[in-house]
Amino acid sequence: MPPRRRTDPAQGRAAVATWRADPSVAPRSVVRTAVRFTLEELADVAPGNAVEVRVPPDGAVQAVAGPRHTRGTPPNVVETDPVTWLELATGASSWAEAVDAGRVIASGERADLAGLLPLQAARPR
């Protein structure tokens, strides 16, 4: 069963488009909506509970098939800031570039999201 959506897809796509148009002036509320929408998209594309993707302070999601964790720190964690996450989700930056630059912290054998990013719903139409 896919996770329950909290972000209306139309509002999420609009927030991503607004952010993409000029990331330096996108209001904080727009960035938050874009991050949450793209995290939900990741969970739809790669359902599961093996990897926790954290984008503080805007959101987190569990995704990717594999062993489920129930308590404590999960064995597979990806953490990054909102701008880096949106760059990855939209294809403005590659996974390798972000990891090499230290903008993504990824731990665990399933924490490589290169094959899942960018997200189709977040790319320009």
PDB file of C-alpha atoms in Angstrom:
ATOM      1  CA  MET A   1       0.000   0.000   0.000  1.00  0.00           C
ATOM      2  CA  PRO A   2       1.542   3.342  -1.029  1.00  0.00           C
ATOM      3  CA  PRO A   3       1.945   6.038   1.615  1.00  0.00           C
ATOM      4  CA  ARG A   4      -0.891   8.477   2.048  1.00  0.00           C
ATOM      5  CA  ARG A   5      -0.315  11.693   0.131  1.00  0.00           C
ATOM      6  CA  ARG A   6      -0.278  14.845   2.178  1.00  0.00           C
ATOM      7  CA  THR A   7       0.665  17.176  -0.663  1.00  0.00           C
ATOM      8  CA  ASP A   8      -1.780  17.788  -3.474  1.00  0.00           C
ATOM      9  CA  PRO A   9       0.090  16.760  -6.656  1.00  0.00           C
ATOM     10  CA  ALA A  10      -0.966  19.910  -8.526  1.00  0.00           C
ATOM     11  CA  GLN A  11       0.299  22.124  -5.696  1.00  0.00           C
ATOM     12  CA  GLY A  12       3.477  20.057  -5.463  1.00  0.00           C
ATOM     13  CA  ARG A  13       4.226  20.371  -9.171  1.00  0.00           C
ATOM     14  CA  ALA A  14       3.514  24.111  -9.016  1.00  0.00           C
ATOM     15  CA  ALA A  15       5.896  24.492  -6.070  1.00  0.00           C
ATOM     16  CA  VAL A  16       8.630  22.602  -7.926  1.00  0.00           C
ATOM     17  CA  ALA A  17       8.092  24.772 -11.020  1.00  0.00           C
ATOM     18  CA  THR A  18       8.249  27.952  -8.925  1.00  0.00           C
ATOM     19  CA  TRP A  19      11.449  26.788  -7.242  1.00  0.00           C
ATOM     20  CA  ARG A  20      12.982  25.768 -10.567  1.00  0.00           C
ATOM     21  CA  ALA A  21      12.199  29.174 -12.131  1.00  0.00           C
ATOM     22  CA  ASP A  22      14.420  30.961  -9.585  1.00  0.00           C
ATOM     23  CA  PRO A  23      15.607  29.006  -6.543  1.00  0.00           C
ATOM     24  CA  SER A  24      17.134  32.107  -4.953  1.00  0.00           C
ATOM     25  CA  VAL A  25      13.783  33.877  -4.567  1.00  0.00           C
ATOM     26  CA  ALA A  26      11.400  30.962  -3.967  1.00  0.00           C
ATOM     27  CA  PRO A  27       9.522  31.563  -0.709  1.00  0.00           C
ATOM     28  CA  ARG A  28      10.298  29.202   2.152  1.00  0.00           C
ATOM     29  CA  SER A  29       6.740  27.799   2.051  1.00  0.00           C
ATOM     30  CA  VAL A  30       7.182  26.936  -1.630  1.00  0.00           C
ATOM     31  CA  VAL A  31      10.480  25.164  -0.941  1.00  0.00           C
ATOM     32  CA  ARG A  32       8.855  23.180   1.881  1.00  0.00           C
ATOM     33  CA  THR A  33       5.957  22.125  -0.347  1.00  0.00           C
ATOM     34  CA  ALA A  34       8.325  21.175  -3.189  1.00  0.00           C
ATOM     35  CA  VAL A  35      10.492  19.085  -0.847  1.00  0.00           C
ATOM     36  CA  ARG A  36       7.525  17.271   0.684  1.00  0.00           C
ATOM     37  CA  PHE A  37       5.999  16.612  -2.722  1.00  0.00           C
ATOM     38  CA  THR A  38       9.223  15.183  -4.129  1.00  0.00           C
ATOM     39  CA  LEU A  39       9.775  13.016  -1.051  1.00  0.00           C
ATOM     40  CA  GLU A  40       6.275  11.619  -1.514  1.00  0.00           C
ATOM     41  CA  GLU A  41       7.061  11.027  -5.190  1.00  0.00           C
ATOM     42  CA  LEU A  42      10.190   9.094  -4.219  1.00  0.00           C
ATOM     43  CA  ALA A  43       8.097   6.904  -1.917  1.00  0.00           C
ATOM     44  CA  ASP A  44       5.675   6.255  -4.795  1.00  0.00           C
ATOM     45  CA  VAL A  45       8.452   5.404  -7.254  1.00  0.00           C
ATOM     46  CA  ALA A  46      10.400   3.247  -4.797  1.00  0.00           C
ATOM     47  CA  PRO A  47       7.960   1.950  -2.185  1.00  0.00           C
ATOM     48  CA  GLY A  48       9.393   0.287   0.870  1.00  0.00           C
ATOM     49  CA  ASN A  49      10.936   0.992   4.235  1.00  0.00           C
ATOM     50  CA  ALA A  50      14.613   0.144   3.806  1.00  0.00           C
ATOM     51  CA  VAL A  51      15.957   3.700   3.399  1.00  0.00           C
ATOM     52  CA  GLU A  52      15.064   6.784   5.367  1.00  0.00           C
ATOM     53  CA  VAL A  53      15.518   9.947   3.329  1.00  0.00           C
ATOM     54  CA  ARG A  54      15.793  13.029   5.524  1.00  0.00           C
ATOM     55  CA  VAL A  55      15.599  16.621   4.309  1.00  0.00           C
ATOM     56  CA  PRO A  56      15.562  18.688   7.486  1.00  0.00           C
ATOM     57  CA  PRO A  57      13.654  20.696   8.423  1.00  0.00           C
ATOM     58  CA  ASP A  58      11.129  19.993   5.676  1.00  0.00           C
ATOM     59  CA  GLY A  59      10.469  16.281   5.750  1.00  0.00           C
ATOM     60  CA  ALA A  60      11.508  12.678   5.726  1.00  0.00           C
ATOM     61  CA  VAL A  61      10.241   9.547   4.067  1.00  0.00           C
ATOM     62  CA  GLN A  62      10.933   5.844   4.109  1.00  0.00           C
ATOM     63  CA  ALA A  63      11.375   4.311   0.680  1.00  0.00           C
ATOM     64  CA  VAL A  64      13.121   1.521  -1.250  1.00  0.00           C
ATOM     65  CA  ALA A  65      12.261  -2.143  -0.895  1.00  0.00           C
ATOM     66  CA  GLY A  66      14.191  -4.192   1.623  1.00  0.00           C
ATOM     67  CA  PRO A  67      14.305  -4.957   5.321  1.00  0.00           C
ATOM     68  CA  ARG A  68      12.125  -2.740   7.461  1.00  0.00           C
ATOM     69  CA  HIS A  69      13.478  -1.097  10.575  1.00  0.00           C
ATOM     70  CA  THR A  70      11.200  -0.296  13.474  1.00  0.00           C
ATOM     71  CA  ARG A  71      13.281   1.345  16.211  1.00  0.00           C
ATOM     72  CA  GLY A  72      16.356   3.477  16.508  1.00  0.00           C
ATOM     73  CA  THR A  73      18.478   4.767  13.674  1.00  0.00           C
ATOM     74  CA  PRO A  74      17.765   2.919  10.435  1.00  0.00           C
ATOM     75  CA  PRO A  75      20.673   1.103   8.776  1.00  0.00           C
ATOM     76  CA  ASN A  76      20.188   2.994   5.486  1.00  0.00           C
ATOM     77  CA  VAL A  77      19.955   6.776   5.739  1.00  0.00           C
ATOM     78  CA  VAL A  78      20.217   9.592   3.213  1.00  0.00           C
ATOM     79  CA  GLU A  79      20.313  13.140   4.514  1.00  0.00           C
ATOM     80  CA  THR A  80      20.681  16.426   2.677  1.00  0.00           C
ATOM     81  CA  ASP A  81      19.486  20.019   2.721  1.00  0.00           C
ATOM     82  CA  PRO A  82      16.355  21.223   0.878  1.00  0.00           C
ATOM     83  CA  VAL A  83      18.191  22.898  -2.023  1.00  0.00           C
ATOM     84  CA  THR A  84      20.379  19.869  -2.711  1.00  0.00           C
ATOM     85  CA  TRP A  85      17.368  17.559  -2.506  1.00  0.00           C
ATOM     86  CA  LEU A  86      15.421  19.650  -5.020  1.00  0.00           C
ATOM     87  CA  GLU A  87      18.443  19.792  -7.324  1.00  0.00           C
ATOM     88  CA  LEU A  88      18.653  15.988  -7.192  1.00  0.00           C
ATOM     89  CA  ALA A  89      14.900  15.506  -7.618  1.00  0.00           C
ATOM     90  CA  THR A  90      14.740  17.812 -10.645  1.00  0.00           C
ATOM     91  CA  GLY A  91      17.973  16.717 -12.310  1.00  0.00           C
ATOM     92  CA  ALA A  92      19.778  20.019 -11.731  1.00  0.00           C
ATOM     93  CA  SER A  93      22.506  18.036  -9.960  1.00  0.00           C
ATOM     94  CA  SER A  94      23.551  14.409 -10.147  1.00  0.00           C
ATOM     95  CA  TRP A  95      23.787  12.006  -7.240  1.00  0.00           C
ATOM     96  CA  ALA A  96      27.535  11.559  -7.790  1.00  0.00           C
ATOM     97  CA  GLU A  97      28.153  15.321  -7.868  1.00  0.00           C
ATOM     98  CA  ALA A  98      26.220  15.902  -4.649  1.00  0.00           C
ATOM     99  CA  VAL A  99      27.849  13.002  -2.806  1.00  0.00           C
ATOM    100  CA  ASP A 100      31.349  13.969  -3.997  1.00  0.00           C
ATOM    101  CA  ALA A 101      30.762  17.554  -2.841  1.00  0.00           C
ATOM    102  CA  GLY A 102      29.659  16.358   0.602  1.00  0.00           C
ATOM    103  CA  ARG A 103      26.156  17.758   0.117  1.00  0.00           C
ATOM    104  CA  VAL A 104      24.579  14.326   0.660  1.00  0.00           C
ATOM    105  CA  ILE A 105      25.324  11.994   3.529  1.00  0.00           C
ATOM    106  CA  ALA A 106      24.397   8.437   2.586  1.00  0.00           C
ATOM    107  CA  SER A 107      25.035   5.417   4.772  1.00  0.00           C
ATOM    108  CA  GLY A 108      24.043   1.811   4.279  1.00  0.00           C
ATOM    109  CA  GLU A 109      24.141  -0.600   1.379  1.00  0.00           C
ATOM    110  CA  ARG A 110      20.769   0.541  -0.032  1.00  0.00           C
ATOM    111  CA  ALA A 111      21.355   4.285   0.391  1.00  0.00           C
ATOM    112  CA  ASP A 112      22.481   4.983  -3.188  1.00  0.00           C
ATOM    113  CA  LEU A 113      19.546   6.755  -4.854  1.00  0.00           C
ATOM    114  CA  ALA A 114      21.332   7.443  -8.163  1.00  0.00           C
ATOM    115  CA  GLY A 115      19.056   5.058 -10.056  1.00  0.00           C
ATOM    116  CA  LEU A 116      15.907   6.741  -8.726  1.00  0.00           C
ATOM    117  CA  LEU A 117      16.796  10.372  -9.334  1.00  0.00           C
ATOM    118  CA  PRO A 118      15.804  12.647 -10.942  1.00  0.00           C
ATOM    119  CA  LEU A 119      12.117  12.075 -10.336  1.00  0.00           C
ATOM    120  CA  GLN A 120       9.945  12.110 -13.445  1.00  0.00           C
ATOM    121  CA  ALA A 121       7.223  14.190 -11.741  1.00  0.00           C
ATOM    122  CA  ALA A 122       9.770  16.874 -10.816  1.00  0.00           C
ATOM    123  CA  ARG A 123      11.355  17.265 -14.251  1.00  0.00           C
ATOM    124  CA  PRO A 124      10.339  20.063 -16.618  1.00  0.00           C
ATOM    125  CA  ARG A 125       7.480  19.186 -18.933  1.00  0.00           C
TER     126      ARG A 125
END
